[in-house]
PDB file of C-alpha atoms in Angstrom:
ATOM      1  CA  UNK A 367     -75.265  33.167  10.315  1.00 91.00           C
ATOM      2  CA  UNK A 368     -74.056  36.767  10.261  1.00 96.00           C
ATOM      3  CA  UNK A 369     -70.382  37.325  11.008  1.00 97.00           C
ATOM      4  CA  UNK A 370     -68.903  40.828  11.075  1.00 96.00           C
ATOM      5  CA  UNK A 371     -65.224  41.507  11.744  1.00 96.00           C
ATOM      6  CA  UNK A 372     -63.562  44.918  12.239  1.00 96.00           C
ATOM      7  CA  UNK A 373     -66.155  46.680  10.095  1.00 96.00           C
ATOM      8  CA  UNK A 374     -65.373  50.325   9.328  1.00 96.00           C
ATOM      9  CA  UNK A 375     -67.502  52.894   7.531  1.00 96.00           C
ATOM     10  CA  UNK A 376     -66.788  56.598   6.964  1.00 94.00           C
ATOM     11  CA  UNK A 377     -68.617  59.403   5.215  1.00 89.00           C
ATOM     12  CA  UNK A 378     -67.224  62.553   3.630  1.00 86.00           C
ATOM     13  CA  UNK A 379     -69.125  65.709   4.536  1.00 83.00           C
ATOM     14  CA  UNK A 380     -68.601  69.113   2.909  1.00 78.00           C
ATOM     15  CA  UNK A 381     -66.109  70.224   0.247  1.00 76.00           C
ATOM     16  CA  UNK A 382     -62.625  71.642  -0.054  1.00 72.00           C
ATOM     17  CA  UNK A 383     -61.128  72.904   3.201  1.00 72.00           C
ATOM     18  CA  UNK A 384     -64.435  72.329   4.951  1.00 74.00           C
ATOM     19  CA  UNK A 385     -64.481  68.648   4.062  1.00 79.00           C
ATOM     20  CA  UNK A 386     -64.698  66.356   7.079  1.00 85.00           C
ATOM     21  CA  UNK A 387     -64.489  62.607   7.495  1.00 87.00           C
ATOM     22  CA  UNK A 388     -67.227  61.234   9.735  1.00 88.00           C
ATOM     23  CA  UNK A 389     -66.657  57.804  11.211  1.00 92.00           C
ATOM     24  CA  UNK A 390     -69.973  55.955  11.326  1.00 93.00           C
ATOM     25  CA  UNK A 391     -68.574  52.539  12.304  1.00 96.00           C
ATOM     26  CA  UNK A 392     -65.200  51.928  13.901  1.00 95.00           C
ATOM     27  CA  UNK A 393     -63.943  48.312  13.908  1.00 95.00           C
ATOM     28  CA  UNK A 394     -67.293  46.761  14.784  1.00 95.00           C
ATOM     29  CA  UNK A 395     -67.271  42.990  15.267  1.00 95.00           C
ATOM     30  CA  UNK A 396     -70.123  40.621  16.120  1.00 94.00           C
ATOM     31  CA  UNK A 397     -71.474  37.188  15.374  1.00 95.00           C
ATOM     32  CA  UNK A 398     -75.208  36.505  15.142  1.00 96.00           C
ATOM     33  CA  UNK A 399     -76.309  32.895  15.064  1.00 96.00           C
ATOM     34  CA  UNK A 400     -79.313  31.693  13.065  1.00 96.00           C
ATOM     35  CA  UNK A 401     -82.552  32.198  15.000  1.00 96.00           C
ATOM     36  CA  UNK A 402     -81.181  34.707  17.503  1.00 97.00           C
ATOM     37  CA  UNK A 403     -83.004  37.856  18.570  1.00 97.00           C
ATOM     38  CA  UNK A 404     -80.709  40.882  18.892  1.00 96.00           C
ATOM     39  CA  UNK A 405     -81.425  44.466  19.923  1.00 96.00           C
ATOM     40  CA  UNK A 406     -79.004  47.170  18.815  1.00 95.00           C
ATOM     41  CA  UNK A 407     -79.312  50.288  20.976  1.00 93.00           C
ATOM     42  CA  UNK A 408     -77.640  53.653  20.808  1.00 89.00           C
ATOM     43  CA  UNK A 409     -78.281  57.363  20.611  1.00 87.00           C
ATOM     44  CA  UNK A 410     -79.099  59.125  17.364  1.00 85.00           C
ATOM     45  CA  UNK A 411     -75.975  59.219  15.199  1.00 85.00           C
ATOM     46  CA  UNK A 412     -74.269  56.378  17.073  1.00 90.00           C
ATOM     47  CA  UNK A 413     -74.053  54.243  13.913  1.00 91.00           C
ATOM     48  CA  UNK A 414     -76.797  51.700  14.543  1.00 92.00           C
ATOM     49  CA  UNK A 415     -78.815  52.428  11.386  1.00 89.00           C
ATOM     50  CA  UNK A 416     -75.624  52.428   9.304  1.00 93.00           C
ATOM     51  CA  UNK A 417     -74.831  48.987  10.683  1.00 95.00           C
ATOM     52  CA  UNK A 418     -78.348  47.782   9.922  1.00 94.00           C
ATOM     53  CA  UNK A 419     -78.137  49.074   6.345  1.00 94.00           C
ATOM     54  CA  UNK A 420     -74.853  47.226   5.829  1.00 96.00           C
ATOM     55  CA  UNK A 421     -76.292  44.019   7.267  1.00 96.00           C
ATOM     56  CA  UNK A 422     -79.296  44.522   4.976  1.00 96.00           C
ATOM     57  CA  UNK A 423     -77.005  44.880   1.931  1.00 95.00           C
ATOM     58  CA  UNK A 424     -78.197  48.430   1.297  1.00 94.00           C
ATOM     59  CA  UNK A 425     -74.871  50.091   2.049  1.00 93.00           C
ATOM     60  CA  UNK A 426     -71.196  49.262   1.535  1.00 93.00           C
ATOM     61  CA  UNK A 427     -68.290  49.458   3.984  1.00 94.00           C
ATOM     62  CA  UNK A 428     -64.710  50.660   3.769  1.00 94.00           C
ATOM     63  CA  UNK A 429     -62.845  47.806   5.439  1.00 95.00           C
ATOM     64  CA  UNK A 430     -63.347  44.697   7.513  1.00 96.00           C
ATOM     65  CA  UNK A 431     -65.521  41.775   6.491  1.00 96.00           C
ATOM     66  CA  UNK A 432     -69.180  40.778   6.502  1.00 96.00           C
ATOM     67  CA  UNK A 433     -70.119  37.155   5.915  1.00 95.00           C
ATOM     68  CA  UNK A 434     -73.747  36.186   5.413  1.00 94.00           C
ATOM     69  CA  UNK A 435     -74.193  32.415   5.664  1.00 90.00           C
ATOM     70  CA  UNK A 436     -70.475  32.036   5.054  1.00 89.00           C
ATOM     71  CA  UNK A 437     -70.415  34.244   1.950  1.00 88.00           C
ATOM     72  CA  UNK A 438     -68.370  37.456   1.919  1.00 92.00           C
ATOM     73  CA  UNK A 439     -70.675  40.136   0.544  1.00 93.00           C
ATOM     74  CA  UNK A 440     -67.970  42.663  -0.296  1.00 90.00           C
ATOM     75  CA  UNK A 441     -67.362  42.573  -4.028  1.00 86.00           C
ATOM     76  CA  UNK A 442     -70.795  41.302  -5.021  1.00 92.00           C
ATOM     77  CA  UNK A 443     -72.359  43.374  -7.803  1.00 93.00           C
ATOM     78  CA  UNK A 444     -75.741  45.123  -7.523  1.00 92.00           C
ATOM     79  CA  UNK A 445     -77.626  42.257  -9.155  1.00 90.00           C
ATOM     80  CA  UNK A 446     -76.051  39.682  -6.842  1.00 92.00           C
ATOM     81  CA  UNK A 447     -76.756  41.835  -3.786  1.00 92.00           C
ATOM     82  CA  UNK A 448     -80.389  42.345  -4.816  1.00 89.00           C
ATOM     83  CA  UNK A 449     -80.856  38.595  -5.318  1.00 87.00           C
ATOM     84  CA  UNK A 450     -79.295  37.765  -1.950  1.00 90.00           C
ATOM     85  CA  UNK A 451     -81.328  40.468  -0.217  1.00 90.00           C
ATOM     86  CA  UNK A 452     -84.582  39.289  -1.798  1.00 87.00           C
ATOM     87  CA  UNK A 453     -83.948  35.683  -0.795  1.00 87.00           C
ATOM     88  CA  UNK A 454     -82.567  36.120   2.714  1.00 93.00           C
ATOM     89  CA  UNK A 455     -83.473  39.491   4.245  1.00 95.00           C
ATOM     90  CA  UNK A 456     -86.635  41.503   4.897  1.00 95.00           C
ATOM     91  CA  UNK A 457     -87.167  44.888   6.527  1.00 95.00           C
ATOM     92  CA  UNK A 458     -89.700  46.298   8.974  1.00 95.00           C
ATOM     93  CA  UNK A 459     -89.389  50.085   9.211  1.00 90.00           C
ATOM     94  CA  UNK A 460     -90.638  52.821  11.521  1.00 89.00           C
ATOM     95  CA  UNK A 461     -92.579  54.606   8.772  1.00 90.00           C
ATOM     96  CA  UNK A 462     -94.022  51.303   7.457  1.00 90.00           C
ATOM     97  CA  UNK A 463     -92.976  52.205   3.856  1.00 92.00           C
ATOM     98  CA  UNK A 464     -96.316  51.139   2.408  1.00 94.00           C
ATOM     99  CA  UNK A 465     -97.792  52.451  -0.840  1.00 94.00           C
ATOM    100  CA  UNK A 466    -100.776  54.310   0.587  1.00 95.00           C
ATOM    101  CA  UNK A 467    -102.984  54.214  -2.517  1.00 95.00           C
ATOM    102  CA  UNK A 468    -102.490  50.486  -3.091  1.00 96.00           C
ATOM    103  CA  UNK A 469    -104.477  47.827  -1.280  1.00 97.00           C
ATOM    104  CA  UNK A 470    -103.123  45.914   1.673  1.00 97.00           C
ATOM    105  CA  UNK A 471    -103.039  42.795  -0.493  1.00 97.00           C
ATOM    106  CA  UNK A 472    -100.986  44.495  -3.212  1.00 96.00           C
ATOM    107  CA  UNK A 473     -98.525  45.908  -0.640  1.00 96.00           C
ATOM    108  CA  UNK A 474     -97.912  42.445   0.771  1.00 97.00           C
ATOM    109  CA  UNK A 475     -97.581  40.800  -2.651  1.00 95.00           C
ATOM    110  CA  UNK A 476     -95.141  43.399  -3.982  1.00 92.00           C
ATOM    111  CA  UNK A 477     -91.817  41.652  -3.093  1.00 91.00           C
ATOM    112  CA  UNK A 478     -92.883  38.537  -4.996  1.00 90.00           C
ATOM    113  CA  UNK A 479     -93.003  40.449  -8.274  1.00 86.00           C
ATOM    114  CA  UNK A 480     -89.201  40.587  -8.210  1.00 79.00           C
ATOM    115  CA  UNK A 481     -88.432  36.868  -8.004  1.00 74.00           C
ATOM    116  CA  UNK A 482     -90.589  35.419 -10.814  1.00 76.00           C
ATOM    117  CA  UNK A 483     -91.387  32.274  -8.831  1.00 83.00           C
ATOM    118  CA  UNK A 484     -95.138  32.602  -8.463  1.00 88.00           C
ATOM    119  CA  UNK A 485     -98.210  33.143 -10.622  1.00 91.00           C
ATOM    120  CA  UNK A 486    -100.574  36.000  -9.714  1.00 91.00           C
ATOM    121  CA  UNK A 487    -102.981  33.545  -8.108  1.00 93.00           C
ATOM    122  CA  UNK A 488    -100.206  31.925  -6.072  1.00 94.00           C
ATOM    123  CA  UNK A 489     -99.002  35.344  -4.883  1.00 94.00           C
ATOM    124  CA  UNK A 490    -102.510  36.283  -3.806  1.00 95.00           C
ATOM    125  CA  UNK A 491    -103.031  32.990  -1.981  1.00 95.00           C
ATOM    126  CA  UNK A 492     -99.700  33.325  -0.192  1.00 95.00           C
ATOM    127  CA  UNK A 493    -100.367  36.940   0.816  1.00 96.00           C
ATOM    128  CA  UNK A 494    -103.856  36.174   2.148  1.00 97.00           C
ATOM    129  CA  UNK A 495    -102.519  33.275   4.192  1.00 96.00           C
ATOM    130  CA  UNK A 496     -99.938  35.504   5.863  1.00 96.00           C
ATOM    131  CA  UNK A 497    -102.463  38.295   6.471  1.00 96.00           C
ATOM    132  CA  UNK A 498    -104.758  35.735   8.070  1.00 95.00           C
ATOM    133  CA  UNK A 499    -101.964  34.513  10.364  1.00 94.00           C
ATOM    134  CA  UNK A 500    -101.423  38.122  11.503  1.00 94.00           C
ATOM    135  CA  UNK A 501    -105.118  38.728  12.112  1.00 93.00           C
ATOM    136  CA  UNK A 502    -105.717  41.284   9.353  1.00 95.00           C
ATOM    137  CA  UNK A 503    -107.041  39.260   6.428  1.00 96.00           C
ATOM    138  CA  UNK A 504    -110.274  41.265   6.665  1.00 96.00           C
ATOM    139  CA  UNK A 505    -108.283  44.402   5.722  1.00 96.00           C
ATOM    140  CA  UNK A 506    -106.884  42.932   2.500  1.00 97.00           C
ATOM    141  CA  UNK A 507    -108.990  45.030   0.115  1.00 97.00           C
ATOM    142  CA  UNK A 508    -108.588  48.317   1.955  1.00 97.00           C
ATOM    143  CA  UNK A 509    -106.052  50.909   0.877  1.00 97.00           C
ATOM    144  CA  UNK A 510    -103.039  51.128   3.165  1.00 96.00           C
ATOM    145  CA  UNK A 511    -103.906  54.751   3.929  1.00 95.00           C
ATOM    146  CA  UNK A 512    -107.137  53.632   5.611  1.00 96.00           C
ATOM    147  CA  UNK A 513    -105.427  51.601   8.329  1.00 96.00           C
ATOM    148  CA  UNK A 514    -104.365  52.440  11.869  1.00 95.00           C
ATOM    149  CA  UNK A 515    -100.695  52.567  12.809  1.00 94.00           C
ATOM    150  CA  UNK A 516    -100.762  49.110  14.338  1.00 94.00           C
ATOM    151  CA  UNK A 517    -102.506  47.637  11.305  1.00 96.00           C
ATOM    152  CA  UNK A 518    -100.006  49.314   8.976  1.00 95.00           C
ATOM    153  CA  UNK A 519     -97.094  47.785  10.863  1.00 95.00           C
ATOM    154  CA  UNK A 520     -98.734  44.354  10.678  1.00 95.00           C
ATOM    155  CA  UNK A 521     -99.007  44.812   6.912  1.00 96.00           C
ATOM    156  CA  UNK A 522     -95.325  45.757   6.868  1.00 96.00           C
ATOM    157  CA  UNK A 523     -94.513  42.561   8.783  1.00 96.00           C
ATOM    158  CA  UNK A 524     -96.693  40.513   6.403  1.00 96.00           C
ATOM    159  CA  UNK A 525     -94.773  41.981   3.461  1.00 95.00           C
ATOM    160  CA  UNK A 526     -91.504  41.106   5.210  1.00 95.00           C
ATOM    161  CA  UNK A 527     -92.619  37.498   5.685  1.00 95.00           C
ATOM    162  CA  UNK A 528     -93.870  36.790   2.186  1.00 94.00           C
ATOM    163  CA  UNK A 529     -90.414  36.030   0.759  1.00 92.00           C
ATOM    164  CA  UNK A 530     -89.759  33.589   3.631  1.00 92.00           C
ATOM    165  CA  UNK A 531     -86.605  35.388   4.809  1.00 94.00           C
ATOM    166  CA  UNK A 532     -84.065  33.955   7.213  1.00 95.00           C
ATOM    167  CA  UNK A 533     -83.435  37.434   8.689  1.00 97.00           C
ATOM    168  CA  UNK A 534     -85.781  40.302   9.593  1.00 97.00           C
ATOM    169  CA  UNK A 535     -84.198  43.708  10.192  1.00 97.00           C
ATOM    170  CA  UNK A 536     -86.478  46.013  12.176  1.00 96.00           C
ATOM    171  CA  UNK A 537     -85.424  49.670  12.300  1.00 94.00           C
ATOM    172  CA  UNK A 538     -87.302  51.413  15.138  1.00 93.00           C
ATOM    173  CA  UNK A 539     -90.373  49.235  14.376  1.00 93.00           C
ATOM    174  CA  UNK A 540     -92.399  50.745  17.240  1.00 93.00           C
ATOM    175  CA  UNK A 541     -91.222  54.347  16.912  1.00 89.00           C
ATOM    176  CA  UNK A 542     -94.475  55.597  15.362  1.00 88.00           C
ATOM    177  CA  UNK A 543     -96.792  53.597  17.637  1.00 92.00           C
ATOM    178  CA  UNK A 544     -98.408  54.140  21.027  1.00 91.00           C
ATOM    179  CA  UNK A 545     -97.068  52.035  23.897  1.00 91.00           C
ATOM    180  CA  UNK A 546     -99.817  49.383  23.866  1.00 92.00           C
ATOM    181  CA  UNK A 547     -99.578  48.860  20.099  1.00 93.00           C
ATOM    182  CA  UNK A 548     -95.778  48.841  20.346  1.00 93.00           C
ATOM    183  CA  UNK A 549     -95.949  45.955  22.815  1.00 94.00           C
ATOM    184  CA  UNK A 550     -98.295  44.034  20.517  1.00 94.00           C
ATOM    185  CA  UNK A 551     -95.906  44.464  17.589  1.00 94.00           C
ATOM    186  CA  UNK A 552     -92.870  43.376  19.599  1.00 95.00           C
ATOM    187  CA  UNK A 553     -94.714  40.315  20.891  1.00 95.00           C
ATOM    188  CA  UNK A 554     -95.596  39.452  17.297  1.00 95.00           C
ATOM    189  CA  UNK A 555     -91.984  39.846  16.122  1.00 96.00           C
ATOM    190  CA  UNK A 556     -90.734  37.706  19.011  1.00 96.00           C
ATOM    191  CA  UNK A 557     -93.312  35.040  18.212  1.00 94.00           C
ATOM    192  CA  UNK A 558     -92.059  34.917  14.619  1.00 94.00           C
ATOM    193  CA  UNK A 559     -88.501  34.644  15.910  1.00 95.00           C
ATOM    194  CA  UNK A 560     -89.298  31.834  18.321  1.00 95.00           C
ATOM    195  CA  UNK A 561     -91.788  29.796  16.272  1.00 93.00           C
ATOM    196  CA  UNK A 562     -90.358  30.229  12.779  1.00 93.00           C
ATOM    197  CA  UNK A 563     -86.691  30.510  13.746  1.00 95.00           C
ATOM    198  CA  UNK A 564     -86.272  33.808  11.883  1.00 96.00           C
ATOM    199  CA  UNK A 565     -83.218  35.765  12.981  1.00 97.00           C
ATOM    200  CA  UNK A 566     -84.483  39.092  14.355  1.00 97.00           C
ATOM    201  CA  UNK A 567     -82.328  42.215  14.585  1.00 97.00           C
ATOM    202  CA  UNK A 568     -84.051  45.256  16.102  1.00 96.00           C
ATOM    203  CA  UNK A 569     -82.567  48.751  16.109  1.00 94.00           C
ATOM    204  CA  UNK A 570     -84.115  50.877  18.830  1.00 92.00           C
ATOM    205  CA  UNK A 571     -83.325  53.694  21.240  1.00 89.00           C
ATOM    206  CA  UNK A 572     -85.972  52.333  23.635  1.00 90.00           C
ATOM    207  CA  UNK A 573     -84.559  50.215  26.473  1.00 92.00           C
ATOM    208  CA  UNK A 574     -87.932  48.592  27.151  1.00 93.00           C
ATOM    209  CA  UNK A 575     -88.300  47.478  23.527  1.00 94.00           C
ATOM    210  CA  UNK A 576     -84.721  46.175  23.497  1.00 94.00           C
ATOM    211  CA  UNK A 577     -85.467  43.978  26.513  1.00 95.00           C
ATOM    212  CA  UNK A 578     -87.777  41.809  24.408  1.00 95.00           C
ATOM    213  CA  UNK A 579     -84.703  40.476  22.602  1.00 96.00           C
ATOM    214  CA  UNK A 580     -82.520  37.811  24.143  1.00 95.00           C
ATOM    215  CA  UNK A 581     -79.258  39.646  23.398  1.00 95.00           C
ATOM    216  CA  UNK A 582     -78.551  43.359  23.431  1.00 94.00           C
ATOM    217  CA  UNK A 583     -75.725  45.354  21.856  1.00 93.00           C
ATOM    218  CA  UNK A 584     -75.038  49.014  22.650  1.00 93.00           C
ATOM    219  CA  UNK A 585     -73.307  51.229  20.094  1.00 93.00           C
ATOM    220  CA  UNK A 586     -71.728  54.592  20.844  1.00 92.00           C
ATOM    221  CA  UNK A 587     -69.621  56.696  18.461  1.00 90.00           C
ATOM    222  CA  UNK A 588     -69.546  53.843  15.954  1.00 92.00           C
ATOM    223  CA  UNK A 589     -68.201  51.271  18.401  1.00 93.00           C
ATOM    224  CA  UNK A 590     -69.764  48.309  20.190  1.00 88.00           C
ATOM    225  CA  UNK A 591     -69.499  49.447  23.804  1.00 81.00           C
ATOM    226  CA  UNK A 592     -71.269  46.596  25.595  1.00 67.00           C
ATOM    227  CA  UNK A 593     -73.064  43.370  24.783  1.00 58.00           C
TER     228      UNK A 593
END
């Protein structure tokens, strides 16, 4: 479960007399149950990506509280945050964030190199099984740069799944895709949410994409305006 209470985040911009305080999040509160699908909508600069980065343990906050599975994350050191992130959370991003000159297989296996739980053969077997489930096992030996946008996003999803996360954070996951491919990707993410019980949080500016999720949150000027 994700529980956020009165979360505030500010940034300092500029120096001296020109220094300004920008409020990215202003007393944001929400509770996300295990297995939910949530869409977070808002205009550019509304604070939605900042919120996603905090949920994903990539950014800190100034005040308020954030509990992940009952554990307050504020005060955890970098090593503890990295361990928690690697065990519980995976990301699917708009730009795919693949290593273009590495093979599909290597891109998917990459997160497993950080947890020391598997042998090379076990990592390969696990990666191939996930690629097969997503319909792209035949692309395993190709370089990521050789794939289409839809295939690249499927590889990104495969990489997200390989650590068996409880939460997937998708930041504009269809932003670089045509409308037909975008629908395919959203259907795939929803299938993972429904069949595997993975909590899915999607940040998007697209109302149509947001409607795939069962609950929708709108953020404006750093505040939750409607749910």
